[in-house]
PDB file of C-alpha atoms in Angstrom:
ATOM      1  CA  GLN R1362       4.920  99.631  18.075  1.00 91.00           C
ATOM      2  CA  VAL R1363       3.307  97.138  19.882  1.00 96.00           C
ATOM      3  CA  GLN R1364       5.459  94.952  21.890  1.00 98.00           C
ATOM      4  CA  LEU R1365       4.834  92.266  25.189  1.00 98.00           C
ATOM      5  CA  VAL R1366       7.336  91.403  27.807  1.00 98.00           C
ATOM      6  CA  GLU R1367       6.257  88.467  29.760  1.00 98.00           C
ATOM      7  CA  SER R1368       8.448  87.732  32.449  1.00 98.00           C
ATOM      8  CA  GLY R1369       8.075  85.314  36.009  1.00 98.00           C
ATOM      9  CA  GLY R1370       9.240  82.152  33.894  1.00 98.00           C
ATOM     10  CA  GLY R1371      11.566  79.287  35.539  1.00 98.00           C
ATOM     11  CA  SER R1372      12.015  76.484  37.360  1.00 98.00           C
ATOM     12  CA  VAL R1373       9.409  74.753  40.185  1.00 98.00           C
ATOM     13  CA  GLN R1374       8.980  71.413  41.614  1.00 98.00           C
ATOM     14  CA  ALA R1375       6.148  69.827  40.803  1.00 98.00           C
ATOM     15  CA  GLY R1376       3.340  70.494  42.560  1.00 97.00           C
ATOM     16  CA  GLY R1377       4.153  74.152  42.833  1.00 98.00           C
ATOM     17  CA  SER R1378       3.005  77.436  42.244  1.00 98.00           C
ATOM     18  CA  LEU R1379       4.028  81.075  39.205  1.00 98.00           C
ATOM     19  CA  THR R1380       2.159  84.109  38.393  1.00 98.00           C
ATOM     20  CA  LEU R1381       3.425  85.092  34.829  1.00 98.00           C
ATOM     21  CA  SER R1382       3.012  88.806  34.173  1.00 98.00           C
ATOM     22  CA  CYS R1383       3.270  90.257  29.893  1.00 98.00           C
ATOM     23  CA  GLU R1384       3.266  93.499  30.164  1.00 98.00           C
ATOM     24  CA  MET R1385       1.987  95.782  27.003  1.00 98.00           C
ATOM     25  CA  SER R1386       3.338  99.398  24.701  1.00 98.00           C
ATOM     26  CA  GLY R1387       2.393 100.996  22.264  1.00 97.00           C
ATOM     27  CA  ALA R1388      -1.518  99.522  22.809  1.00 97.00           C
ATOM     28  CA  THR R1389      -3.955  99.213  26.399  1.00 96.00           C
ATOM     29  CA  ILE R1390      -4.767  95.691  27.357  1.00 95.00           C
ATOM     30  CA  ASP R1391      -8.199  96.880  27.629  1.00 95.00           C
ATOM     31  CA  SER R1392      -8.901  97.213  23.899  1.00 95.00           C
ATOM     32  CA  LEU R1393      -7.597  93.905  23.572  1.00 97.00           C
ATOM     33  CA  CYS R1394      -8.611  90.741  23.880  1.00 97.00           C
ATOM     34  CA  MET R1395      -5.318  89.009  25.973  1.00 98.00           C
ATOM     35  CA  ALA R1396      -4.499  85.500  25.736  1.00 98.00           C
ATOM     36  CA  TRP R1397      -1.412  82.810  27.125  1.00 98.00           C
ATOM     37  CA  PHE R1398      -0.294  80.258  25.003  1.00 98.00           C
ATOM     38  CA  ARG R1399       2.982  77.632  25.619  1.00 98.00           C
ATOM     39  CA  GLN R1400       4.484  75.644  23.450  1.00 98.00           C
ATOM     40  CA  ALA R1401       6.093  72.595  24.211  1.00 97.00           C
ATOM     41  CA  PRO R1402       9.317  71.385  22.199  1.00 94.00           C
ATOM     42  CA  GLY R1403       6.905  68.922  19.548  1.00 95.00           C
ATOM     43  CA  ASN R1404       3.756  69.798  20.172  1.00 96.00           C
ATOM     44  CA  GLU R1405       1.227  72.177  18.916  1.00 95.00           C
ATOM     45  CA  ARG R1406       1.206  75.843  20.898  1.00 97.00           C
ATOM     46  CA  GLU R1407      -2.067  75.353  22.622  1.00 96.00           C
ATOM     47  CA  ALA R1408      -4.349  78.627  24.550  1.00 96.00           C
ATOM     48  CA  VAL R1409      -4.326  78.503  28.117  1.00 97.00           C
ATOM     49  CA  ALA R1410      -6.154  81.065  29.219  1.00 97.00           C
ATOM     50  CA  HIS R1411      -8.484  83.903  27.499  1.00 97.00           C
ATOM     51  CA  ILE R1412      -9.416  87.157  29.524  1.00 97.00           C
ATOM     52  CA  ASN R1413     -12.242  89.318  27.304  1.00 95.00           C
ATOM     53  CA  LEU R1414     -12.484  92.964  27.045  1.00 94.00           C
ATOM     54  CA  PHE R1415     -14.565  92.376  29.951  1.00 94.00           C
ATOM     55  CA  SER R1416     -12.632  90.537  32.155  1.00 94.00           C
ATOM     56  CA  ALA R1417     -14.231  87.513  31.580  1.00 95.00           C
ATOM     57  CA  PRO R1418     -11.448  84.775  31.273  1.00 96.00           C
ATOM     58  CA  LEU R1419     -11.611  81.016  29.707  1.00 96.00           C
ATOM     59  CA  TYR R1420      -9.833  78.241  29.528  1.00 96.00           C
ATOM     60  CA  PRO R1421      -9.247  74.462  27.702  1.00 93.00           C
ATOM     61  CA  ASP R1422     -11.517  72.269  29.900  1.00 87.00           C
ATOM     62  CA  SER R1423      -7.181  71.183  31.578  1.00 78.00           C
ATOM     63  CA  MET R1424      -6.673  74.400  32.699  1.00 77.00           C
ATOM     64  CA  LYS R1425      -9.309  74.770  34.724  1.00 76.00           C
ATOM     65  CA  GLY R1426      -8.798  74.404  38.982  1.00 88.00           C
ATOM     66  CA  ARG R1427      -5.346  75.163  37.793  1.00 94.00           C
ATOM     67  CA  PHE R1428      -4.753  78.764  35.570  1.00 96.00           C
ATOM     68  CA  ILE R1429      -5.966  82.028  36.201  1.00 96.00           C
ATOM     69  CA  ILE R1430      -6.091  85.357  33.384  1.00 97.00           C
ATOM     70  CA  SER R1431      -6.247  88.582  34.872  1.00 97.00           C
ATOM     71  CA  LYS R1432      -5.417  92.026  34.176  1.00 97.00           C
ATOM     72  CA  ASP R1433      -4.525  94.942  35.719  1.00 97.00           C
ATOM     73  CA  ASN R1434      -5.514  97.434  33.599  1.00 95.00           C
ATOM     74  CA  ALA R1435      -4.050 100.169  35.284  1.00 96.00           C
ATOM     75  CA  LYS R1436      -0.275  98.997  34.812  1.00 98.00           C
ATOM     76  CA  ASN R1437      -0.919  96.849  31.705  1.00 98.00           C
ATOM     77  CA  THR R1438      -0.567  93.838  32.862  1.00 98.00           C
ATOM     78  CA  LEU R1439      -1.999  90.722  32.203  1.00 98.00           C
ATOM     79  CA  TYR R1440      -1.290  87.698  34.825  1.00 98.00           C
ATOM     80  CA  LEU R1441      -1.283  84.807  34.854  1.00 98.00           C
ATOM     81  CA  ARG R1442      -1.531  82.483  38.100  1.00 97.00           C
ATOM     82  CA  MET R1443      -0.072  78.469  37.864  1.00 97.00           C
ATOM     83  CA  ASN R1444      -1.573  76.601  40.582  1.00 96.00           C
ATOM     84  CA  THR R1445      -0.558  72.481  41.721  1.00 96.00           C
ATOM     85  CA  LEU R1446       1.627  72.312  38.537  1.00 96.00           C
ATOM     86  CA  LYS R1447       2.640  69.479  36.127  1.00 95.00           C
ATOM     87  CA  PRO R1448       5.619  67.983  34.471  1.00 97.00           C
ATOM     88  CA  GLU R1449       3.268  68.616  30.993  1.00 95.00           C
ATOM     89  CA  ASP R1450       3.351  71.798  32.002  1.00 96.00           C
ATOM     90  CA  THR R1451       6.642  72.836  30.687  1.00 98.00           C
ATOM     91  CA  ALA R1452       6.677  74.430  27.948  1.00 98.00           C
ATOM     92  CA  MET R1453       7.670  77.555  26.489  1.00 98.00           C
ATOM     93  CA  TYR R1454       4.659  80.328  27.539  1.00 98.00           C
ATOM     94  CA  TYR R1455       3.368  83.436  25.907  1.00 98.00           C
ATOM     95  CA  CYS R1456       1.453  86.236  25.992  1.00 98.00           C
ATOM     96  CA  ALA R1457      -0.481  87.349  23.032  1.00 98.00           C
ATOM     97  CA  ALA R1458      -3.525  89.698  21.919  1.00 98.00           C
ATOM     98  CA  ARG R1459      -6.148  89.966  19.616  1.00 97.00           C
ATOM     99  CA  ARG R1460      -8.818  92.510  18.068  1.00 95.00           C
ATOM    100  CA  CYS R1461     -11.227  90.732  19.737  1.00 95.00           C
ATOM    101  CA  VAL R1462     -12.381  89.448  16.871  1.00 92.00           C
ATOM    102  CA  GLY R1463     -12.087  85.255  16.436  1.00 89.00           C
ATOM    103  CA  SER R1464     -10.971  81.819  18.131  1.00 93.00           C
ATOM    104  CA  TRP R1465     -10.506  82.579  21.328  1.00 95.00           C
ATOM    105  CA  ASP R1466      -8.198  79.635  21.585  1.00 94.00           C
ATOM    106  CA  ASN R1467      -6.701  79.609  17.586  1.00 95.00           C
ATOM    107  CA  SER R1468      -3.086  81.370  17.907  1.00 96.00           C
ATOM    108  CA  ARG R1469      -4.059  81.916  13.960  1.00 96.00           C
ATOM    109  CA  HIS R1470      -5.745  84.606  15.470  1.00 96.00           C
ATOM    110  CA  TYR R1471      -3.532  86.309  17.588  1.00 97.00           C
ATOM    111  CA  GLU R1472      -1.377  90.337  15.970  1.00 96.00           C
ATOM    112  CA  TYR R1473       1.116  90.924  18.914  1.00 97.00           C
ATOM    113  CA  TRP R1474       2.839  88.147  20.628  1.00 98.00           C
ATOM    114  CA  GLY R1475       5.583  88.241  23.883  1.00 98.00           C
ATOM    115  CA  GLN R1476       8.872  86.623  23.091  1.00 98.00           C
ATOM    116  CA  GLY R1477       7.834  83.735  26.026  1.00 98.00           C
ATOM    117  CA  THR R1478       9.369  82.185  29.299  1.00 98.00           C
ATOM    118  CA  GLN R1479      10.344  78.857  30.107  1.00 98.00           C
ATOM    119  CA  VAL R1480       8.491  77.495  32.195  1.00 98.00           C
ATOM    120  CA  THR R1481      10.056  74.137  33.682  1.00 98.00           C
ATOM    121  CA  VAL R1482       8.499  71.874  36.326  1.00 98.00           C
ATOM    122  CA  SER R1483      10.072  68.924  37.627  1.00 98.00           C
ATOM    123  CA  ALA R1484       8.805  65.999  39.029  1.00 93.00           C
TER     124      ALA R1484
END
């Protein structure tokens, strides 16, 4: 039914940048609230960015100024531009979608998930 497919992950040096993409099928991103989460081994899954129906972004304080979430409704694609990457950004990054109800940074409130794309940042 609904599928989210992430791409754009890879290995970069600290200070570098990456742009992740998430293509949705089976639903339209302009009808949902979208987010990026990440999870490193031994860590909880944490929200890194959110964008609502009005394209208003939200970020946790630790991401503010480095990560930028955006979407292209015509392409049904969500993006995450990550700048000034740090080794602690190393994680599996997931695209997620929800009806716009609940807490934006709570992974349990999201209905749809991609399989993830790995980001590795070396010192």
